[in-house]
Every structure is written in C-alpha cells, then in structure tokens.
Amino acid sequence: MYVKKLCYENFRNLKDGCFEPDPGINVIFGDNAQGKTNLIEGLWLFSGQKSFRKVKDAQLVKLQEGEIKPARLQMEFFAAGRAQTAELHIQNRRTAQLNQIPLPAPAALGQSFCAVVFSPDDIDLLKDAPIGRRSFLNNAISALRPKYEKMLQLYNRAVQQRNALLRDVQFHSELTALLDIYEDRIAKTGAYLTSRRKEYIAALMRHIPEIFQQLSDGSEQPALTYQCSAGDGSEQALLQALQQSRGEDTKTGFTGVGPHRDDFLFCINGLPVKQYGSQGQLRSAVLSIKLAQAELLKTFSGEQPIAILDDVMSELDAFRRDYILNHINGWQVFITCCDPEPADRLVAGARFQMRAGVLEKTAGAT
Ligand SMILES: Nc1ncnc2c1ncn2[C@@H]1O[C@H](COP(=O)(O)OP(=O)(O)O)[C@@H](O)[C@H]1O
Ligand SMILES: [Mg+2]
C-alpha cells in the first residue's frame, strides 16, 4: 500500500496544505522543531492507533489564539488494489471516515491502512514501566481486531466499577454481592484480553529469533514471554485471584491483579534484557519486535505497510540502518532527518524540506 496524498488543516504547527509523496522513499529534512515529526505523525494516525508520541488527541490540534478549530486530515491512498480515501477529525476525540463512510471507531482504519514506525523513543518500550508495554500490545492488537478495543473498554469500565465499590464496601457490607458481578465481568473480558495478547506474543515470536540473530552477532537466543499477574490468565484464574485479593484491594482501593497489571519480558539467553542487556542489545531487541510487528501487519493486510523512520538515521549504526532498509525494501518509506546527507545514498524517491510548518519539494534524488 502507499500514500498518494495527505492534506492537513489545523494540525499541530503545519501550515494548512498537502503532501504528495513518492510511492518509494521519501526524505523529509529540516532543522529541529520545524514540523517533520508532526507531518509523519499525521500519516501514522491513519493506522487507527494513538500517536506514537504518547500524547493526548487534544495536543494534535493547532494551538492558536481565539477559537479552536478541529484538526482535519485527509488522505488518498492505494490499498487492496484500488484508490481509497480516509479522513480524520480531531478535537478532544477523534472520528474517522473511510471512503466517505463514517467508521464506528478510528481504530477500524487499521483494517485498511497499516504503518510501522521507528523512533528514538522505541527503546523505552523495553526500558520503561510495564504500562508502555501493555499499551503497545493494546494498540497493536486493536489495529488487527476492532473487537479487542471494545473488550478493553468493557474491561476497564468493570475495573473502575470494582475500584469504586472497594471504597464503599468497607462501610456498606451489603454491597459485597455487587462485587461478585463486577469480578465476573472482569474475569470474562480479562480472559479474552489475555488470550489475544498471548496469541500476539506467540505470533511475534515466530519472527523474532531470525530477525534478532541477524541484528546481533548470531549466537544469542531471544525469547519474548507474556507475564500474567493472575495465574495463567484464564477466566477461572482471574476470578480466583480477584476473590483472593479482595482484602488487600479494599485497603488500597485498587484492583491489583488482571491484564491491567500484566507485562511482557524480553530475554536474551535467559536473562531479561531490561536489567542485563547492553544498549546495543536493547536496541536490537526493540528493532526485532518492531520488524516482527511489521511482518504480522503484512500477513494480515496482504500487502506492505508504510514504514516511518523518525529521526533514526543518525542514531542507528550503519549495520542496523542497512538491515532495516533492506528489510523494508519495496515499501513506501518516510525518513525524517536534520541532515539529508545519510539519505543521499538512497537512489529512488523524493526529498522535501520542512521549514516552520511549510513543506517544500526539493531537487535531489530522482
Ligand atoms: N498543537 C500544536 N499547535 C501548534 N504548534 C505545535 C503543536 N504541537 C507541536 N507544535 C510545534 O511543532 C514544533 C515541533 O514540531 P516537530 O514535528 O516535533 O519538529 P521536528 O521537525 O523537529 O520533527 C514545535 O515548534 C512545537 O511547538
Ligand atoms: Mg522530530
């Protein structure tokens, strides 16, 4: 699949306009804080996922004095053998249209348009707290299965209801019967989330070893495993864990077990990379997860996703950079950089310069 045109209005610092990329490699260069990442963030949002910069939707709307107008993004793209259009409106929340038909949820765009992004923050996925890993899984799976997002909302609501009840039940013991109802809901929806997440981790693991071995010296064995906070994460195990933790949870006012407390672990030769890995191993581990994710998107959609490389050209060593570029050979690629020089070696494609939110096509590559 490839993007033919992206038009934007009231989006971040971009001056209203359109971007017509090349179906091959696109290099967007410019100084810092000019709007390069904003532009490719606009493309990424059509994957139906949240921004890869972990911001609230409201931050995507252009800040300007006086009246706040919603941001509007329109895209023409080619996928599933035909030209298609999609549109996103963003204010406090997002709404989406595909081929002029409103979608029930923006996540459903992921069924038609796929993207994978590489950014310098990626390494945080394995370094930071589990919440980032859970949202990685939630986003990645929602893009493939809209039902997952619905179940996640039901699950989160049931957990909030249980938390609220935990505070009141101390004073009104007659409310205990309601706890049973909420815990039943948490266990049912939670077991669905857990099994989809385990399935996704297993699917990633079908690709990771080969990719990882090529990114590292070849002798290291990677393993990605899902870690449940409640037994095996089945409905029965969840229900049991919830009942057992009632006493503790009543004290904290917070549900301490369930998929919202789960995690995943990346090990190399049996040791968690988070604690024991070198910087290079961490980077290879994250890149292998990302490239495996791209493989799954490709299998799912039957075509190549678009690839976004935000500011990673100067950060990656030549070996890893070439590996990624070879891996995504034939895909439409968007590369942002301050200095266009590393991209000069790329033959086909187009170059654009971003200056204060204004994009201009420049001469350079053919
Ligand atoms: N909602 C917004 N409204 C207006 N300007 C914004 C908004 N969000 C970010 N910006 C501005 O966009 C610029 C950063 O753009 P970015 O795409 O991150 O730059 P870079 O070219 O370095 O990738 C900053 O000047 C920032 O203040
Ligand atoms: Mg940037």
Coordinates of C-alpha atoms and ligand atoms in Angstrom, one line a residue:
M1 CA 0.0 0.0 0.0
Y2 CA 1.1 3.6 -0.4
V3 CA 0.0 7.1 0.3
K4 CA -0.8 9.3 -2.7
K5 CA -1.7 12.5 -0.8
L6 CA -2.1 13.8 2.7
C7 CA -3.9 17.1 3.3
Y8 CA -3.9 18.8 6.7
E9 CA -5.8 21.6 8.4
N10 CA -5.3 23.0 11.9
F11 CA -2.9 20.2 12.6
R12 CA 0.0 20.9 15.0
N13 CA 2.3 23.6 13.7
L14 CA 1.7 22.7 10.0
K15 CA 0.5 25.4 7.7
D16 CA -2.6 24.1 6.0
G17 CA -1.6 22.3 2.9
C18 CA -1.0 18.9 1.1
F19 CA 1.9 16.5 0.9
E20 CA 2.2 14.3 -2.3
P21 CA 4.8 11.7 -1.5
D22 CA 6.6 9.4 -3.9
P23 CA 5.5 5.7 -3.8
G24 CA 9.1 4.8 -2.9
I25 CA 11.4 6.5 -0.5
N26 CA 10.6 10.0 0.9
V27 CA 13.2 12.0 2.8
I28 CA 11.9 14.9 4.9
F29 CA 14.7 17.1 6.2
G30 CA 14.9 20.3 8.1
D31 CA 16.1 21.9 11.3
N32 CA 14.7 21.0 14.7
A33 CA 11.2 21.9 15.7
Q34 CA 10.1 22.7 12.1
G35 CA 7.3 20.1 11.9
K36 CA 8.9 17.0 10.3
T37 CA 7.6 14.6 13.0
N38 CA 4.2 16.4 13.0
L39 CA 3.9 15.5 9.3
I40 CA 4.6 11.9 9.6
E41 CA 2.5 11.7 12.8
G42 CA -0.3 12.8 10.6
L43 CA 0.3 9.8 8.3
W44 CA 0.6 7.4 11.2
L45 CA -2.8 8.4 12.7
F46 CA -4.4 6.8 9.7
S47 CA -3.3 3.4 11.1
G48 CA -6.1 4.0 13.6
Q49 CA -3.6 3.9 16.5
K50 CA -2.8 6.6 19.0
S51 CA 0.1 8.9 18.3
F52 CA 3.4 7.2 18.6
R53 CA 4.5 10.2 20.7
K54 CA 2.1 9.2 23.6
V55 CA 0.2 12.4 23.6
K56 CA -3.5 13.2 24.1
D57 CA -5.5 13.9 21.0
A58 CA -6.2 17.5 22.0
Q59 CA -2.4 18.2 21.6
L60 CA -2.7 17.4 17.9
V61 CA -4.9 20.3 17.3
K62 CA -3.2 23.5 16.3
L63 CA -2.7 25.9 19.2
Q64 CA -3.8 29.3 18.1
E65 CA -5.3 32.4 19.7
G66 CA -9.0 32.7 19.9
E67 CA -11.3 30.0 18.6
I68 CA -10.0 26.4 18.5
K69 CA -10.9 24.7 15.3
P70 CA -10.8 20.9 15.0
A71 CA -7.9 19.4 13.1
R72 CA -8.7 17.7 9.8
L73 CA -6.6 15.2 8.0
Q74 CA -7.5 13.8 4.6
M75 CA -5.6 11.0 2.9
E76 CA -5.7 9.4 -0.5
F77 CA -4.0 6.0 -0.6
F78 CA -3.7 3.0 -2.7
A79 CA -4.5 -0.4 -1.0
A80 CA -6.3 -3.6 -1.7
G81 CA -5.9 -2.9 -5.4
R82 CA -7.7 0.4 -5.5
A83 CA -7.6 4.1 -4.7
Q84 CA -9.2 4.9 -1.4
T85 CA -9.8 7.9 0.8
A86 CA -9.8 8.4 4.6
E87 CA -10.5 11.3 6.8
L88 CA -9.8 12.1 10.4
H89 CA -11.3 14.9 12.5
I90 CA -9.6 15.5 15.8
Q91 CA -10.7 17.7 18.7
N92 CA -11.0 16.2 22.1
R93 CA -11.7 12.9 20.5
R94 CA -11.2 11.5 17.0
T95 CA -13.7 10.5 14.4
A96 CA -12.9 8.8 11.1
Q97 CA -14.3 8.1 7.7
L98 CA -13.2 5.6 5.2
N99 CA -14.2 6.1 1.5
Q100 CA -16.7 8.7 2.8
I101 CA -18.4 6.3 5.2
P102 CA -18.2 7.1 9.0
L103 CA -16.4 4.4 11.0
P104 CA -17.7 3.2 14.4
A105 CA -14.2 3.9 15.8
P106 CA -11.0 5.3 14.4
A107 CA -9.2 2.1 15.3
A108 CA -11.1 0.4 12.4
L109 CA -8.9 2.4 10.0
G110 CA -6.2 -0.1 10.8
Q111 CA -8.1 -2.7 8.8
S112 CA -7.4 -0.7 5.6
F113 CA -4.2 1.2 6.3
C114 CA -1.1 -0.1 8.1
A115 CA 2.0 1.6 9.2
V116 CA 5.1 0.8 11.3
V117 CA 7.1 3.5 12.9
F118 CA 10.7 3.5 14.2
S119 CA 11.7 6.3 16.5
P120 CA 14.5 7.1 19.0
D121 CA 12.0 6.6 21.9
D122 CA 11.3 3.0 20.8
I123 CA 14.0 1.8 23.2
D124 CA 11.7 3.0 26.1
L125 CA 9.4 0.1 25.2
L126 CA 11.7 -2.3 26.9
K127 CA 13.3 0.1 29.4
D128 CA 10.4 1.8 30.9
A129 CA 7.5 0.7 33.2
P130 CA 5.1 -2.1 32.1
I131 CA 2.3 0.4 31.2
G132 CA 4.1 1.2 27.9
R133 CA 4.3 -2.5 27.0
R134 CA 0.7 -3.0 27.8
S135 CA -0.3 -0.1 25.6
F136 CA 2.0 -1.4 22.8
L137 CA 0.1 -4.7 22.9
N138 CA -3.3 -3.0 23.2
N139 CA -2.6 -0.8 20.2
A140 CA -1.0 -3.5 18.1
I141 CA -3.9 -5.9 18.6
S142 CA -6.6 -3.3 18.3
A143 CA -5.2 -2.5 14.8
L144 CA -5.8 -6.1 13.8
R145 CA -9.0 -6.8 15.7
P146 CA -11.5 -4.0 16.4
K147 CA -13.3 -6.3 18.9
Y148 CA -10.2 -6.2 21.1
E149 CA -10.7 -2.4 21.7
K150 CA -14.3 -2.9 22.6
M151 CA -13.4 -5.6 25.1
L152 CA -10.7 -3.4 26.5
Q153 CA -13.2 -0.7 27.2
L154 CA -15.6 -3.1 28.9
Y155 CA -12.7 -4.5 31.0
N156 CA -11.5 -1.0 32.0
R157 CA -15.0 0.0 33.0
A158 CA -15.5 -3.1 35.1
V159 CA -12.2 -2.5 36.9
Q160 CA -13.2 1.1 37.6
Q161 CA -16.5 0.0 39.0
R162 CA -14.8 -2.6 41.2
N163 CA -12.4 0.0 42.4
A164 CA -15.2 2.5 43.3
L165 CA -17.1 -0.3 45.1
L166 CA -14.0 -1.4 47.1
R167 CA -14.0 2.0 48.7
D168 CA -17.7 1.9 49.6
V169 CA -17.9 -1.8 50.6
Q170 CA -16.0 -1.1 53.8
F171 CA -18.9 0.9 55.1
H172 CA -21.8 -1.0 53.4
S173 CA -21.2 -4.7 53.6
E174 CA -24.5 -5.4 51.7
L175 CA -22.6 -4.2 48.6
T176 CA -20.5 -7.4 48.6
A177 CA -22.9 -9.1 46.2
L178 CA -22.2 -6.4 43.6
L179 CA -18.5 -7.2 43.8
D180 CA -19.3 -10.7 42.5
I181 CA -21.0 -9.2 39.5
Y182 CA -18.1 -6.9 38.6
E183 CA -15.5 -9.6 39.2
D184 CA -17.3 -11.9 36.9
R185 CA -17.2 -9.2 34.2
I186 CA -13.5 -8.5 34.8
A187 CA -12.7 -12.2 34.6
K188 CA -14.7 -12.7 31.3
T189 CA -13.4 -9.7 29.5
G190 CA -9.9 -10.0 31.1
A191 CA -9.5 -13.6 29.9
Y192 CA -10.3 -12.5 26.4
L193 CA -7.7 -9.8 26.5
T194 CA -5.1 -12.1 28.0
S195 CA -5.6 -14.8 25.4
R196 CA -5.4 -12.3 22.5
R197 CA -2.2 -10.9 24.0
K198 CA -0.6 -14.3 24.4
E199 CA -1.6 -15.2 20.9
Y200 CA 0.0 -11.9 19.6
I201 CA 3.3 -12.5 21.6
A202 CA 3.4 -16.1 20.2
A203 CA 2.9 -14.6 16.6
L204 CA 5.8 -12.1 17.2
M205 CA 8.0 -15.0 18.4
R206 CA 7.5 -16.8 15.1
H207 CA 9.6 -13.9 13.5
I208 CA 11.8 -12.5 16.3
P209 CA 14.6 -15.2 16.6
E210 CA 15.5 -14.9 12.9
I211 CA 15.4 -11.1 12.8
F212 CA 17.2 -10.8 16.2
Q213 CA 20.0 -13.1 15.2
Q214 CA 20.7 -11.1 12.1
L215 CA 20.7 -7.9 14.0
S216 CA 23.2 -9.2 16.6
D217 CA 26.2 -11.5 16.5
G218 CA 24.0 -14.6 15.8
S219 CA 24.9 -16.5 18.9
E220 CA 22.2 -15.0 21.2
Q221 CA 18.8 -16.6 21.8
P222 CA 16.0 -14.1 22.3
A223 CA 12.7 -15.0 23.9
L224 CA 9.6 -12.9 24.4
T225 CA 7.1 -14.1 27.1
Y226 CA 3.8 -12.9 28.4
Q227 CA 3.6 -12.5 32.2
C228 CA 0.2 -12.8 33.8
S229 CA -0.5 -11.2 37.1
A230 CA -3.1 -13.8 37.8
G231 CA -2.1 -17.5 37.3
D232 CA -2.5 -18.4 33.6
G233 CA -4.8 -15.5 33.0
S234 CA -7.8 -17.8 32.3
E235 CA -11.3 -16.7 33.4
Q236 CA -11.1 -19.1 36.3
A237 CA -7.7 -18.0 37.4
L238 CA -8.7 -14.3 37.2
L239 CA -11.8 -14.9 39.2
Q240 CA -9.9 -16.7 41.8
A241 CA -7.2 -14.1 42.0
L242 CA -9.8 -11.3 42.3
Q243 CA -11.6 -13.0 45.1
Q244 CA -8.3 -13.7 46.9
S245 CA -7.1 -10.2 46.6
R246 CA -10.3 -8.6 47.9
G247 CA -8.9 -7.9 51.4
E248 CA -5.7 -6.3 50.1
D249 CA -7.5 -4.4 47.3
T250 CA -10.0 -3.0 49.9
K251 CA -7.1 -1.5 51.8
T252 CA -5.6 0.1 48.7
G253 CA -8.8 0.9 46.9
F254 CA -7.3 -0.5 43.7
T255 CA -7.6 -3.8 41.8
G256 CA -4.2 -5.3 42.0
V257 CA -4.5 -8.2 39.5
G258 CA -5.6 -8.6 35.9
P259 CA -4.5 -7.7 32.4
H260 CA -4.0 -4.1 33.5
R261 CA -1.1 -5.3 35.7
D262 CA 0.4 -7.8 33.2
D263 CA 3.7 -7.4 31.4
F264 CA 5.9 -9.0 28.8
L265 CA 9.5 -9.9 29.1
F266 CA 12.3 -9.9 26.5
C267 CA 15.2 -12.2 27.5
I268 CA 18.4 -12.9 25.7
N269 CA 20.0 -16.2 26.6
G270 CA 17.6 -16.4 29.5
L271 CA 18.4 -13.0 31.0
P272 CA 15.9 -10.1 31.0
V273 CA 17.3 -7.5 28.6
K274 CA 15.8 -4.7 30.6
Q275 CA 18.1 -5.4 33.6
Y276 CA 21.0 -7.1 31.9
G277 CA 21.1 -6.0 28.3
S278 CA 23.6 -3.6 26.8
Q279 CA 22.4 -0.6 24.9
G280 CA 23.1 -2.4 21.6
Q281 CA 21.1 -5.5 22.8
L282 CA 18.2 -3.3 23.9
R283 CA 18.1 -1.6 20.5
S284 CA 18.3 -4.9 18.6
A285 CA 15.6 -6.3 20.8
V286 CA 13.2 -3.4 20.2
L287 CA 14.0 -3.4 16.5
S288 CA 13.3 -7.1 16.2
I289 CA 9.9 -6.6 17.9
K290 CA 9.1 -3.8 15.5
L291 CA 10.1 -5.7 12.4
A292 CA 8.2 -8.7 13.6
Q293 CA 5.2 -6.4 14.1
A294 CA 5.6 -5.3 10.5
E295 CA 5.7 -8.9 9.3
L296 CA 2.4 -9.5 11.1
L297 CA 0.8 -6.4 9.6
K298 CA 2.0 -7.6 6.2
T299 CA 0.5 -11.0 6.6
F300 CA -2.7 -9.5 8.0
S301 CA -3.3 -7.0 5.2
G302 CA -1.8 -9.0 2.4
E303 CA 0.5 -6.0 1.5
Q304 CA 3.3 -4.0 2.8
P305 CA 2.6 -1.4 5.4
I306 CA 4.2 2.0 5.1
A307 CA 7.3 2.5 7.1
I308 CA 8.1 5.6 9.1
L309 CA 11.7 6.2 10.3
D310 CA 11.6 9.3 12.5
D311 CA 15.0 10.7 13.2
V312 CA 16.6 7.3 13.5
M313 CA 19.1 7.5 10.6
S314 CA 21.8 9.3 12.6
E315 CA 21.1 7.3 15.7
L316 CA 21.5 3.8 14.3
D317 CA 24.8 2.4 13.3
A318 CA 25.2 1.7 9.6
F319 CA 24.7 -2.0 10.1
R320 CA 21.3 -1.7 11.7
R321 CA 20.2 1.0 9.4
D322 CA 21.0 -1.1 6.3
Y323 CA 19.3 -4.1 7.8
I324 CA 16.1 -2.1 8.3
L325 CA 16.3 -0.6 4.9
N326 CA 16.9 -4.0 3.3
H327 CA 14.0 -5.5 5.3
I328 CA 11.6 -2.9 4.1
N329 CA 12.8 -2.9 0.5
G330 CA 9.9 -2.2 -1.8
W331 CA 7.8 -0.5 0.8
Q332 CA 6.8 3.2 0.8
V333 CA 9.2 4.8 3.3
F334 CA 9.2 8.1 5.1
I335 CA 12.5 9.2 6.6
T336 CA 12.9 12.3 8.7
C337 CA 16.3 13.8 9.4
C338 CA 18.1 17.0 10.1
D339 CA 20.8 16.4 7.7
P340 CA 19.7 14.9 4.4
E341 CA 23.2 13.5 3.7
P342 CA 22.7 10.0 5.1
A343 CA 19.7 9.6 2.8
D344 CA 21.6 10.7 -0.2
R345 CA 22.7 7.2 -0.8
L346 CA 19.1 6.2 -1.4
V347 CA 18.6 6.3 -5.0
A348 CA 14.9 6.4 -5.9
G349 CA 12.4 8.7 -4.3
A350 CA 11.7 12.3 -3.4
R351 CA 13.1 14.9 -1.0
F352 CA 11.2 17.5 0.9
Q353 CA 12.3 20.3 3.2
M354 CA 10.2 21.4 6.2
R355 CA 10.6 24.9 7.4
A356 CA 8.3 26.4 10.1
G357 CA 5.4 24.1 9.1
V358 CA 5.8 24.6 5.4
L359 CA 6.7 21.7 3.2
E360 CA 8.6 22.2 0.0
K361 CA 9.7 19.6 -2.5
T362 CA 13.4 20.0 -3.3
A363 CA 15.6 18.7 -6.1
G364 CA 17.9 15.9 -5.1
A365 CA 17.2 12.3 -5.6
T366 CA 15.5 11.3 -8.8
Ligands
LIG1 N1 -0.7 21.5 18.7 C1 0.2 22.3 18.3 N2 0.0 23.6 17.8 C2 1.0 24.4 17.3 N3 2.2 24.0 17.3 C3 2.6 22.8 17.8 C4 1.6 21.9 18.3 N4 2.2 20.8 18.7 C5 3.6 21.0 18.5 N5 3.8 22.2 17.9 C6 5.1 22.8 17.5 O1 5.6 22.0 16.5 C7 7.0 22.1 16.6 C8 7.7 20.7 16.7 O2 7.4 20.0 15.5 P1 8.1 18.6 15.3 O3 7.4 18.0 14.1 O4 8.3 17.8 16.5 O5 9.6 19.1 14.8 P2 10.7 18.3 14.1 O6 10.9 19.0 12.8 O7 11.9 18.6 15.0 O8 10.4 16.9 14.0 C9 7.4 22.8 17.8 O9 7.7 24.1 17.4 C10 6.1 22.8 18.6 O10 5.9 23.9 19.4
MG2 MG 11.2 15.3 15.0

